[in-house]
Coordinates of N, CA and C in Angstrom, one line a residue:
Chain A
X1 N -9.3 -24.2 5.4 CA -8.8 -22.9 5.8 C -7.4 -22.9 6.2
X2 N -6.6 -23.8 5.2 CA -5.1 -23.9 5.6 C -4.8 -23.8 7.1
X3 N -5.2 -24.7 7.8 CA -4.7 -25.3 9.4 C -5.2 -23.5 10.1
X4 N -6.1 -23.0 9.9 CA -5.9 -21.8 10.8 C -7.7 -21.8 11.3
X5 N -7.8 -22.0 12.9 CA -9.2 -21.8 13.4 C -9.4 -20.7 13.9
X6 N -10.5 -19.9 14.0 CA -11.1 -18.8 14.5 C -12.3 -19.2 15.3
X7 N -12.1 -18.8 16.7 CA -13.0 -18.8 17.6 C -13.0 -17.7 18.2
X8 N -14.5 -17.1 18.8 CA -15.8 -18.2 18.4 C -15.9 -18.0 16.8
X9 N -17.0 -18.5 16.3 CA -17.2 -17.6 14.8 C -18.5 -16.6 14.5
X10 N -19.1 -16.9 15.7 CA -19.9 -15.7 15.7 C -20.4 -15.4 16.9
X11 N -20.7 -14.2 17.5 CA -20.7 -13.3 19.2 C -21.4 -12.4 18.7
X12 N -22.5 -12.4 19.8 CA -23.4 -11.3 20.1 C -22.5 -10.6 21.4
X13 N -22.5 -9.4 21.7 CA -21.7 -8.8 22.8 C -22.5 -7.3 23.4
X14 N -22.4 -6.7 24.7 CA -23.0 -5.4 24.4 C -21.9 -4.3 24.8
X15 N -22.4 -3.2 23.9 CA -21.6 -2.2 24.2 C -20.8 -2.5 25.6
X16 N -19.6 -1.8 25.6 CA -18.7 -1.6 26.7 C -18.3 -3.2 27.4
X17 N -18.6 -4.2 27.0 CA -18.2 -5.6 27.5 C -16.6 -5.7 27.2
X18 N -15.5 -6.4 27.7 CA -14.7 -6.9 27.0 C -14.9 -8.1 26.1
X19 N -14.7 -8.3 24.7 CA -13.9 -9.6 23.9 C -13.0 -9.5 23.2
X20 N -12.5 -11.2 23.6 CA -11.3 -11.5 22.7 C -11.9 -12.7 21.8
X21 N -11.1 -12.3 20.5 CA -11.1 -13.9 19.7 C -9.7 -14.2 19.5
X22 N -9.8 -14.9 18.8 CA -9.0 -16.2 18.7 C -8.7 -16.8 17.6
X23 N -7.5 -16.6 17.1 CA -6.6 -17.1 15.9 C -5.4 -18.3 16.5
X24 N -6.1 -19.1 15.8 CA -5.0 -20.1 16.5 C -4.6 -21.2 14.8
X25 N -3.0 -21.6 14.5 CA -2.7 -22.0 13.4 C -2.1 -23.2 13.5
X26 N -2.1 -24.1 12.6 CA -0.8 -25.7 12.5 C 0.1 -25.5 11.7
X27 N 0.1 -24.2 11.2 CA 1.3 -24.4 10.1 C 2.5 -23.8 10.6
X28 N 2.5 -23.5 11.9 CA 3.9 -22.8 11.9 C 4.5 -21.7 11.3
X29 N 3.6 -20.8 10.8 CA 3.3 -19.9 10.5 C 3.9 -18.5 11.0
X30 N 5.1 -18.0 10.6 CA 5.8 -16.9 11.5 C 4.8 -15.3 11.5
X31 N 4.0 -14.8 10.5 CA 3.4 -13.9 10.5 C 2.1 -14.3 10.9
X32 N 1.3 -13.4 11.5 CA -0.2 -13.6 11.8 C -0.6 -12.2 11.8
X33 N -2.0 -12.2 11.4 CA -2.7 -10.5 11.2 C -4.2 -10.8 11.4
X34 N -4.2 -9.7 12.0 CA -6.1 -9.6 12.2 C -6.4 -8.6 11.6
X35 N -7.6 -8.9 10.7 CA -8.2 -7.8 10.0 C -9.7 -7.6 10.4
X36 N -10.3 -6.3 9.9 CA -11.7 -6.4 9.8 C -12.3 -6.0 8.5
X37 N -13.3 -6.5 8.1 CA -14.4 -6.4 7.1 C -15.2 -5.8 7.0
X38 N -15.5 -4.9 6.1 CA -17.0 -4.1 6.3 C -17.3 -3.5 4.8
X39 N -18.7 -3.7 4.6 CA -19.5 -3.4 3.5 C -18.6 -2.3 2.9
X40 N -18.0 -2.2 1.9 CA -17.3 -0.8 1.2 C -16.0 -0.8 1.6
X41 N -14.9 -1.3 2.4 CA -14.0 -0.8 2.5 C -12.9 -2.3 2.4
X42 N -13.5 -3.3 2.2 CA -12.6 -4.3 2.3 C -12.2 -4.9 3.1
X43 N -10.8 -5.6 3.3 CA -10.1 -5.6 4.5 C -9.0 -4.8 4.8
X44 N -9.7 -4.7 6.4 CA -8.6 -3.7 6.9 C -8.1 -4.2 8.1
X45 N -6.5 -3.8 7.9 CA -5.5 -4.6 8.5 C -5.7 -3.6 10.1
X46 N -5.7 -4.4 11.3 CA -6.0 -4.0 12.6 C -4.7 -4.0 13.5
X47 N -3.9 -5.3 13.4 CA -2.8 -5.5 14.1 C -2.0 -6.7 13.2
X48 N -0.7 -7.0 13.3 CA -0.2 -7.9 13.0 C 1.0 -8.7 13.9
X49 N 1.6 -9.5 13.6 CA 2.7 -10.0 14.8 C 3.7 -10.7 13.7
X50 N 4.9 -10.0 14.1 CA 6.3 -11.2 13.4 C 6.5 -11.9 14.2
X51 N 6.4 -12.3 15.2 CA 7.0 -13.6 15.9 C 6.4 -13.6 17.3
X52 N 6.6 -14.1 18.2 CA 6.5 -14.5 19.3 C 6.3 -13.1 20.2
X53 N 5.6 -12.2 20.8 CA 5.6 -11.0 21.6 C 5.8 -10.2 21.0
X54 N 6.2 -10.2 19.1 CA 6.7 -9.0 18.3 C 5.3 -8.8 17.7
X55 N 4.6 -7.7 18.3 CA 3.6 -7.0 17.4 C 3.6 -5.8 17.1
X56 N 2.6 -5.5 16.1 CA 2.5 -3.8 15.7 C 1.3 -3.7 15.3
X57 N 0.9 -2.6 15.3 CA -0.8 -2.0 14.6 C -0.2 -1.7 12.6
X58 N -1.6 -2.1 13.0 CA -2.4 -1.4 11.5 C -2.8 -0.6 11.4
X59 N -3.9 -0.3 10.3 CA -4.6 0.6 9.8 C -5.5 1.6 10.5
X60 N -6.3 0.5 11.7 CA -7.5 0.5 12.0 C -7.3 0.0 13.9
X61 N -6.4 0.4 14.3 CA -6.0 -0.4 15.2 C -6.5 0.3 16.8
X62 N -7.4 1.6 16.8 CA -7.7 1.9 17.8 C -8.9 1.5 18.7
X63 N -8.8 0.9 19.8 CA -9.7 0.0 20.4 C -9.2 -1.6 20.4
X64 N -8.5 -1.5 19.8 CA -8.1 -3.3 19.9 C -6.6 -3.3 20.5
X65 N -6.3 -4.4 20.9 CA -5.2 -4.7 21.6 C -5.0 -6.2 21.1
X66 N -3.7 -6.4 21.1 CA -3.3 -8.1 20.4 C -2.2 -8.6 21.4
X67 N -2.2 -10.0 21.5 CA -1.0 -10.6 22.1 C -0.8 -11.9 21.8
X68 N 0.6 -12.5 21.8 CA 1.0 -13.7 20.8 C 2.3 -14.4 22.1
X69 N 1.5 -14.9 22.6 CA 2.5 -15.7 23.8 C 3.1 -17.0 23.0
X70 N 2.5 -17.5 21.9 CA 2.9 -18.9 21.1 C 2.8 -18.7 20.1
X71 N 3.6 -19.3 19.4 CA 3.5 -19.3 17.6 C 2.1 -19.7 16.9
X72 N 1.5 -20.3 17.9 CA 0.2 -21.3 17.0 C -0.6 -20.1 17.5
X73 N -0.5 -19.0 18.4 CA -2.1 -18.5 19.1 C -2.0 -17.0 18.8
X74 N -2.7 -16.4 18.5 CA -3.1 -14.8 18.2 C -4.2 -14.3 18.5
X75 N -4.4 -13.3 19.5 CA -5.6 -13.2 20.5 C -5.6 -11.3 19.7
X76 N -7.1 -11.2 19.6 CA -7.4 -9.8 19.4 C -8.3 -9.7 20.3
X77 N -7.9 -8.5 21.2 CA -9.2 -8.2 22.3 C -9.7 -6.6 22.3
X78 N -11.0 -6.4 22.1 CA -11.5 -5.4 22.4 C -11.9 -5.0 24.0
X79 N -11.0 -4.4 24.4 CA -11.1 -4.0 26.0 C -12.6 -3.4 26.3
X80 N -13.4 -2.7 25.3 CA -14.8 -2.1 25.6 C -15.5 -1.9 24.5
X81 N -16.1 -3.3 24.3 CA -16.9 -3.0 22.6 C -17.9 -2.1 22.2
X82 N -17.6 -1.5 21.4 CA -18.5 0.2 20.9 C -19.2 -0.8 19.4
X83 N -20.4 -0.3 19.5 CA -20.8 -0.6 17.8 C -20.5 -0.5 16.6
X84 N -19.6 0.8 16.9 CA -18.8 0.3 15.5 C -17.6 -0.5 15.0
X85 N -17.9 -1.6 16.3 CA -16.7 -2.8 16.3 C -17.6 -4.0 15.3
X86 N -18.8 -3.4 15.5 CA -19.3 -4.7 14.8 C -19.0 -5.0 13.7
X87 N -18.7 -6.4 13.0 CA -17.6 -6.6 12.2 C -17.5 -7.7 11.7
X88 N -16.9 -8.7 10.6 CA -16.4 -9.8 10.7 C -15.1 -9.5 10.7
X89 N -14.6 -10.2 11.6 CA -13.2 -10.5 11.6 C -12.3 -12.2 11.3
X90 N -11.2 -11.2 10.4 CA -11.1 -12.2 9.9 C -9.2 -12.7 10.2
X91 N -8.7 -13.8 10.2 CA -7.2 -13.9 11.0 C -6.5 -14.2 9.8
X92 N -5.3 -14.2 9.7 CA -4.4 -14.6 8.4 C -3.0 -15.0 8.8
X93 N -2.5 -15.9 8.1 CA -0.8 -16.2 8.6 C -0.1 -15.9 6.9
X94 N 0.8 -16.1 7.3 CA 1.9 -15.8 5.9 C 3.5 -16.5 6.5
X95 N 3.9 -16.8 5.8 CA 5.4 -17.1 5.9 C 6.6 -15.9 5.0
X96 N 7.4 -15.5 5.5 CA 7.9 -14.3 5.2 C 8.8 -15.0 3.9
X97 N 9.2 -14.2 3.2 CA 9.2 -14.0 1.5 C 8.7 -13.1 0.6
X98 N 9.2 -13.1 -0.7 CA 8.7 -12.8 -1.9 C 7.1 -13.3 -1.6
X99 N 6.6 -14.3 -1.6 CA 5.6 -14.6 -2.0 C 4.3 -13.7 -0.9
X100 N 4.9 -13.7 0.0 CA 3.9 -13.3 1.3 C 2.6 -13.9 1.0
X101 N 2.1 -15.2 0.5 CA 1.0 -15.1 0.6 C 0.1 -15.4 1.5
X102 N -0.9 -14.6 1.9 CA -1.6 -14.9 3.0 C -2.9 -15.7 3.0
X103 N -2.9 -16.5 3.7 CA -3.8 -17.5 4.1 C -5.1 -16.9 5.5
X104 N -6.5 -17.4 4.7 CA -7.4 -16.8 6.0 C -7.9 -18.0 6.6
X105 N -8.5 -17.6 8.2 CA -9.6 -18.4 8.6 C -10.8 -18.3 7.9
X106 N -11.8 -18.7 8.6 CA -13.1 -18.3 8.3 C -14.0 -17.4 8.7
X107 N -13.7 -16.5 9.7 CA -13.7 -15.9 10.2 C -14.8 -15.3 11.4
X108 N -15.1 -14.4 12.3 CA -16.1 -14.8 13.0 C -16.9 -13.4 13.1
X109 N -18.3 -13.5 13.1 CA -18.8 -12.6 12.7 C -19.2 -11.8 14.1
X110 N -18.6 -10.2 14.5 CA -19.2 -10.0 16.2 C -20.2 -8.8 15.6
X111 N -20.9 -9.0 16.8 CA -22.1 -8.0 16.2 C -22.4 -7.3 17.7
X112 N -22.2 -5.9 18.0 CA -22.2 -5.2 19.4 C -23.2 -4.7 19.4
X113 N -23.8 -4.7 20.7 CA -25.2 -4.3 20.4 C -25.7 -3.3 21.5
Chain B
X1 N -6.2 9.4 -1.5 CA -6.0 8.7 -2.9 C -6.0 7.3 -1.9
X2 N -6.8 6.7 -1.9 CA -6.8 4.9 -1.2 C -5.3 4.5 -1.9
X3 N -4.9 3.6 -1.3 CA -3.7 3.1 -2.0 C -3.7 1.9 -3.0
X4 N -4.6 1.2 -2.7 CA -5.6 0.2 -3.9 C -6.8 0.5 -4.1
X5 N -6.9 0.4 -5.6 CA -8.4 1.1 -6.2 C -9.2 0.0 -7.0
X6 N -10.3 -0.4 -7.3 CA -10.5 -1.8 -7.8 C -11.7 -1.0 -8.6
X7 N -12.3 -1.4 -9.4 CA -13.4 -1.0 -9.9 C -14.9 -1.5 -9.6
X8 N -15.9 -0.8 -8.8 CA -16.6 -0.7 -8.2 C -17.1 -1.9 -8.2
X9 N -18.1 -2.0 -9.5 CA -18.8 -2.9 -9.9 C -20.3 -2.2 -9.0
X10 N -21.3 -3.5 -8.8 CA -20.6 -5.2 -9.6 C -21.3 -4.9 -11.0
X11 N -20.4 -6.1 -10.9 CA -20.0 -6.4 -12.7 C -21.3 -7.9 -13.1
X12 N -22.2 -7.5 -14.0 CA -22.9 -8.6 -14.1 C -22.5 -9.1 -16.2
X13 N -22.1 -10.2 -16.0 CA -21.8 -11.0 -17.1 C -22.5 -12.2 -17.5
X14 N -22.4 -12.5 -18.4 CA -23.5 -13.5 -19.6 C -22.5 -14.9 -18.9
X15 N -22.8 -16.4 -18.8 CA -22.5 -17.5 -19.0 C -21.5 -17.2 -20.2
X16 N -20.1 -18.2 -19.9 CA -19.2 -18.2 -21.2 C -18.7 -16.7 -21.5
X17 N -19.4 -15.6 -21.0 CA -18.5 -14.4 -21.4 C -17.0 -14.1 -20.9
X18 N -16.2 -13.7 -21.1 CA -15.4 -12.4 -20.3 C -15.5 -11.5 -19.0
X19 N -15.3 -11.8 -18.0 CA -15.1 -10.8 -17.1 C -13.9 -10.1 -16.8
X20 N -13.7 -8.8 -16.6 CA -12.7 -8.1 -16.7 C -12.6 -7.2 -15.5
X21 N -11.6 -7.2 -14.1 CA -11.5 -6.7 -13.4 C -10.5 -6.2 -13.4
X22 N -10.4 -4.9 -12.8 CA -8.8 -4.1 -13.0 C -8.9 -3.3 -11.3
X23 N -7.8 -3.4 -11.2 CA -6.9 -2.7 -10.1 C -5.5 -1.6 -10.2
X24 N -6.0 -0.7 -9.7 CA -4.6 0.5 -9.3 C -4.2 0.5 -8.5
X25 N -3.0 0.9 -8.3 CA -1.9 1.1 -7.0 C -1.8 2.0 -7.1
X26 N -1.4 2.6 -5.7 CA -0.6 3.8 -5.4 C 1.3 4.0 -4.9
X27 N 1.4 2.7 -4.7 CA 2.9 2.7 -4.5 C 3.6 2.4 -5.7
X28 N 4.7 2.8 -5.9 CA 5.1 2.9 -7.1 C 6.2 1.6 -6.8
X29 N 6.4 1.3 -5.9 CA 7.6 -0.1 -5.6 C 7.0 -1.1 -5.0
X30 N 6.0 -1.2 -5.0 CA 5.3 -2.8 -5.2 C 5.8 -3.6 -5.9
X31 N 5.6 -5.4 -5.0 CA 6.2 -6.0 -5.6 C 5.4 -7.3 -6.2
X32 N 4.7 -7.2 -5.6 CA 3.6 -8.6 -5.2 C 2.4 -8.2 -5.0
X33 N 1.7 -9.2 -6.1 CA -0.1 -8.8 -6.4 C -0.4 -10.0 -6.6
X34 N -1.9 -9.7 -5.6 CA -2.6 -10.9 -5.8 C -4.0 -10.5 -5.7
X35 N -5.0 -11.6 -6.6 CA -6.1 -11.9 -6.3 C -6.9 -13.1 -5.3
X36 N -7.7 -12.1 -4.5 CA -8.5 -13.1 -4.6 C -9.9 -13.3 -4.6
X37 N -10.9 -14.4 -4.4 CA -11.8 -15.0 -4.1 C -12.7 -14.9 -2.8
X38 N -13.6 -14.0 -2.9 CA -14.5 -14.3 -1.8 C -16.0 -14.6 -1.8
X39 N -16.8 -16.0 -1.7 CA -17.9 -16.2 -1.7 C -18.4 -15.2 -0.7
X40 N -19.7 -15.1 -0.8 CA -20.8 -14.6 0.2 C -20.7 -15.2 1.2
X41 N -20.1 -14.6 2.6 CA -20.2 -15.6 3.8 C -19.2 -16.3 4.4
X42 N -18.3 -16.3 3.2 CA -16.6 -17.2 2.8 C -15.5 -16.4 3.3
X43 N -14.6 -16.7 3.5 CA -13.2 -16.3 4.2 C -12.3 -16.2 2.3
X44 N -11.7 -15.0 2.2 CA -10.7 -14.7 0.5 C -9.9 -16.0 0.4
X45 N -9.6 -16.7 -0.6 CA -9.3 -17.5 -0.6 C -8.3 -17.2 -2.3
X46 N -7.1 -17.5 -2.5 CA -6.1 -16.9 -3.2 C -6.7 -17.9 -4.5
X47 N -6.4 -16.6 -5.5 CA -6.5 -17.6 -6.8 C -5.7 -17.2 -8.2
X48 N -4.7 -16.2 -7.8 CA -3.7 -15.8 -8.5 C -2.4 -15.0 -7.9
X49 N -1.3 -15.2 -8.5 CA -0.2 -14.2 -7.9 C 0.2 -13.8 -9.2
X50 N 0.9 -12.3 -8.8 CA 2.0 -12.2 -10.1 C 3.1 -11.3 -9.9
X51 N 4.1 -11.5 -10.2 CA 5.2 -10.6 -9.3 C 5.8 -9.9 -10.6
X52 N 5.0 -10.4 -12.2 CA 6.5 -9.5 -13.3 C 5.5 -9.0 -14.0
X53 N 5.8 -8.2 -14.6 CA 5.2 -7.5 -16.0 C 4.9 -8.7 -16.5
X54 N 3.4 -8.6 -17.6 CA 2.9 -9.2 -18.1 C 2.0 -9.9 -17.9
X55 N 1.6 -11.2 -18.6 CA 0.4 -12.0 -18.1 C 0.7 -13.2 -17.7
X56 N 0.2 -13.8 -16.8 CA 0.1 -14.8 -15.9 C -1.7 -15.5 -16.2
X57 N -1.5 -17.1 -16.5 CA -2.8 -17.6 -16.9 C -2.5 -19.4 -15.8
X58 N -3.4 -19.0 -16.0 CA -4.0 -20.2 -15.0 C -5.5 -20.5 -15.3
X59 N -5.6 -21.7 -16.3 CA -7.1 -22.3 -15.8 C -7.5 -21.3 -16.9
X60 N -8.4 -20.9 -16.6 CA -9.5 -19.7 -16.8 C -9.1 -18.1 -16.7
X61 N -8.3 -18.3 -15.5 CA -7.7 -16.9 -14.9 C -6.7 -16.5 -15.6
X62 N -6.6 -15.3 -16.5 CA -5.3 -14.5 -16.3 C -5.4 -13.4 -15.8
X63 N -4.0 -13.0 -14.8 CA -3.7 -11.9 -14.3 C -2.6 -11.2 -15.1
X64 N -2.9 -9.8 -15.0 CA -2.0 -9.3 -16.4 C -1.4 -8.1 -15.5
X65 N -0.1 -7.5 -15.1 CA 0.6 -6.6 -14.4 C 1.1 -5.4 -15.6
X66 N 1.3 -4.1 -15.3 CA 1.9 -3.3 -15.7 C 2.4 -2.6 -14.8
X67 N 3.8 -2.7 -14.4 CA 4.1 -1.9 -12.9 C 4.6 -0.1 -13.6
X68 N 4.8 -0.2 -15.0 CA 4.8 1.5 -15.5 C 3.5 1.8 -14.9
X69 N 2.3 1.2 -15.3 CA 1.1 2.0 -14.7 C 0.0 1.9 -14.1
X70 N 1.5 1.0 -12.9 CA 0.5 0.5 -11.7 C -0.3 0.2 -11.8
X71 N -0.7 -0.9 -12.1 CA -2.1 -1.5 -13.0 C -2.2 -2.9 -13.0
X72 N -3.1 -3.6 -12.3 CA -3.2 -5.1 -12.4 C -4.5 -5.8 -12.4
X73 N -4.8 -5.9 -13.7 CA -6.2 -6.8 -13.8 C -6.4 -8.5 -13.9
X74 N -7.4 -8.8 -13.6 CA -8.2 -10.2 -13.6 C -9.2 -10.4 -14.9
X75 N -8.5 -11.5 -15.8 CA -9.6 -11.6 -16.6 C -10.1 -13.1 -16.7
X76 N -11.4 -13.5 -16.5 CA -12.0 -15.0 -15.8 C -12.8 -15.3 -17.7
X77 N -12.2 -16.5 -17.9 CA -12.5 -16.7 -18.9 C -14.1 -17.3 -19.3
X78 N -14.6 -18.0 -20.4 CA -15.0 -18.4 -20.0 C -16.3 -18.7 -18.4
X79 N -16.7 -17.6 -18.6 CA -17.4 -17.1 -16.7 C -18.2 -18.6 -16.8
X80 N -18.1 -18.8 -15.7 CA -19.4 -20.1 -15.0 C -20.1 -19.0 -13.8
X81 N -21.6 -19.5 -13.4 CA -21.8 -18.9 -12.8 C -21.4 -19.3 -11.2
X82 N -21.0 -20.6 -11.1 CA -19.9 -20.7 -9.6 C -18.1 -19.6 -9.4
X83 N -18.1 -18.7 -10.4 CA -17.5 -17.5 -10.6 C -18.2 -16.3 -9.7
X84 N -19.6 -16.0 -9.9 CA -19.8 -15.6 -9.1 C -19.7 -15.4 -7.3
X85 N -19.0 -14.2 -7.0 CA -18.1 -13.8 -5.8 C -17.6 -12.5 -6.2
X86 N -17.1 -11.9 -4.9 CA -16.5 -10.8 -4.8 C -14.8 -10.9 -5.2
X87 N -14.1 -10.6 -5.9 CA -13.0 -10.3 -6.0 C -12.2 -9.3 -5.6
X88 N -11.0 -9.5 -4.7 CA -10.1 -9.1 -4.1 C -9.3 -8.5 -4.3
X89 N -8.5 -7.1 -4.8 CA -7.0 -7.0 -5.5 C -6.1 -7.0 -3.9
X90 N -5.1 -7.6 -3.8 CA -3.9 -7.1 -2.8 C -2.6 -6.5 -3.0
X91 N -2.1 -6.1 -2.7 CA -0.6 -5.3 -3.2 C 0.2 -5.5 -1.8
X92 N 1.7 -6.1 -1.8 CA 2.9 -5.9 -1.5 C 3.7 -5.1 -1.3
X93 N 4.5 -4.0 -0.4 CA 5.0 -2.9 -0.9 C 6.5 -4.1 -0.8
X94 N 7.4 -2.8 -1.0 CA 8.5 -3.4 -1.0 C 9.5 -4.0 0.3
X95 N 8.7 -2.8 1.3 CA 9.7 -2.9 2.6 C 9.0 -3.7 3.5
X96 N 7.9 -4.6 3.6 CA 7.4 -5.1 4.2 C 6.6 -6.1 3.7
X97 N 5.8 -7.1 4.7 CA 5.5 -8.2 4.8 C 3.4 -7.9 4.5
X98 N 2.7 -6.4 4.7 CA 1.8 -6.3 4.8 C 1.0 -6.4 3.5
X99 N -0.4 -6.7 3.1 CA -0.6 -6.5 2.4 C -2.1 -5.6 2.4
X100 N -2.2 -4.5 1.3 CA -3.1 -3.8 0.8 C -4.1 -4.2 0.1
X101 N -5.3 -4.0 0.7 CA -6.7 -4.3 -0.3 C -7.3 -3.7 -0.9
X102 N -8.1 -3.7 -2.1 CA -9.0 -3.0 -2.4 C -10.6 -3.3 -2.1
X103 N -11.6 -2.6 -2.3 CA -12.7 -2.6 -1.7 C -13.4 -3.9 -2.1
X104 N -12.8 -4.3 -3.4 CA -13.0 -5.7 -4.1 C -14.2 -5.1 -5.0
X105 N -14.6 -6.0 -5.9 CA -15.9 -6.1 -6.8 C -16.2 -7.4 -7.3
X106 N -17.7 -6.9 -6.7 CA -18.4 -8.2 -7.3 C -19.0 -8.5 -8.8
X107 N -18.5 -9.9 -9.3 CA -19.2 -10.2 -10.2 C -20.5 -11.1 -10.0
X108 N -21.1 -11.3 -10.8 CA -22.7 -12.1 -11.2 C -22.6 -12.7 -12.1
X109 N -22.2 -14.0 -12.7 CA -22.5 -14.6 -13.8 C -24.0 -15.4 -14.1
X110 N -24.6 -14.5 -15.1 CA -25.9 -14.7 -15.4 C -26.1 -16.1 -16.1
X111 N -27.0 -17.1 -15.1 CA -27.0 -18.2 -16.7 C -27.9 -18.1 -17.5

C-alpha cells in the first residue's frame, strides 16, 4: 500500500463518542486526503492537506475535522460519531504534478452503532 | 449532473471475452484520467493513466480518451476471472490537485 498505514483498520464506536484515525506515510508525500466509501456513491473526498497545517474540506466534510502537524501524519477526527459516519475510510497521498496520482492505504472500516 | 458518470453495471463477461467500461465527465478542462482497481475488501489500486486523446494500452488494458466528448473508457482484454473487481474512473480538473470519482462498476468474469 505504497508506504501509507491506516490505523486502526477497523472500530466499533457508539453514537456521539469522539474518533480519530490515522493516516500516517514514508514517502514524503506533499498531498494527503481522506475519503469515505459507501455502497453507490464511490469515493468521496472528506478533507485534504497541501502541506504541513495547510488544509481544506471536500465534498463531504461536515462532521469531520483534520489536522497535519507532520508531513508523515494525517489525523481525521469525528468530534461526535452519528451513524451515518459509518463508513470505510480510506487515506491517499499524491505528489503534486501532472500526474497527481494518488496512492491508497487500506483502509479502516468504522461502524457507529 | 454528478461530475463523473461510470456505467452502472455490473458487467458479467465470458473467460477470454472483452470487457468494456466507459466513463463521462462533466468538466470540460480535465486533464488527467485514471483507472482504477478495487477487489472486494481492497483499498483502489491504479492500473491506467491517460492524459491525450486516444488510446493508451498496457498488458491487457486499453484506456481510450476523447476529451471533445468527455469520454474515457476501459477495455480489459482477454478477461481472466482474477479481473473480476470493481472499477474506478477518476478525473483531474485543471486548477487543482483533487481527484473525481465515479460510482465505479463491477465486473464478473464467468469461467
Amino acid at each position: 500500500d505504497a508506504g501509507i498505514t491506516q490505523s486502526p483498520r477497523h472500530k466499533v464506536t457508539e453514537t456521539g463518542t469522539p474518533v480519530t484515525l490515522r493516516c500516517h506515510q514514508t514517502e514524503n508525500h506533499r498531498y494527503m486526503y481522506w475519503y469515505r466509501q459507501d455502497p453507490g456513491h464511490g469515493l468521496r473526498l472528506i478533507h485534504y492537506s497541501y502541506g504541513v497545517k495547510d488544509t481544506d474540506k471536500g465534498e463531504v466534510s461536515d462532521g469531520y475535522s483534520v489536522s497535519r502537524s507532520k508531513t508523515e501524519d494525517f489525523l481525521l477526527t469525528l468530534e461526535s460519531a452519528t451513524s451515518s459516519q459509518t463508513s470505510v475510510y480510506f487515506c491517499a497521498i499524491s505528489e503534486p504534478g501532472r500526474q497527481n496520482i494518488q496512492y491508497f492505504g487500506a483502509g479502516t472500516r468504522l461502524s457507529v452503532l | 449532473q454528478k461530475e463523473v458518470e461510470q456505467n452502472s453495471g455490473p458487467l458479467s463477461v465470458p473467460e477470454g471475452a472483452i470487457a468494456s467500461l466507459n466513463c463521462t465527465y462533466s468538466d470540460r478542462v480535465s486533464q488527467s484520467f485514471f483507472w482504477y482497481r478495487q477487489y472486494s475488501g481492497k483499498s483502489p489500486e491504479l492500473i491506467m493513466s491517460i492524459y491525450s486523446n486516444g488510446d493508451k494500452e498496457d498488458g491487457r488494458f486499453t484506456a481510450q480518451l476523447n476529451k471533445a466528448s468527455q469520454y474515457v473508457s476501459l477495455l480489459i482484454r482477454d478477461s481472466q476471472p482474477s479481473d473480476s473487481a470493481t472499477y474506478l474512473c477518476a478525473v483531474k480538473g485543471s486548477n487543482d490537485y483533487k481527484l473525481s470519482f465515479g460510482a465505479g462498476t463491477t465486473v464478473t468474469v464467468r469461467a
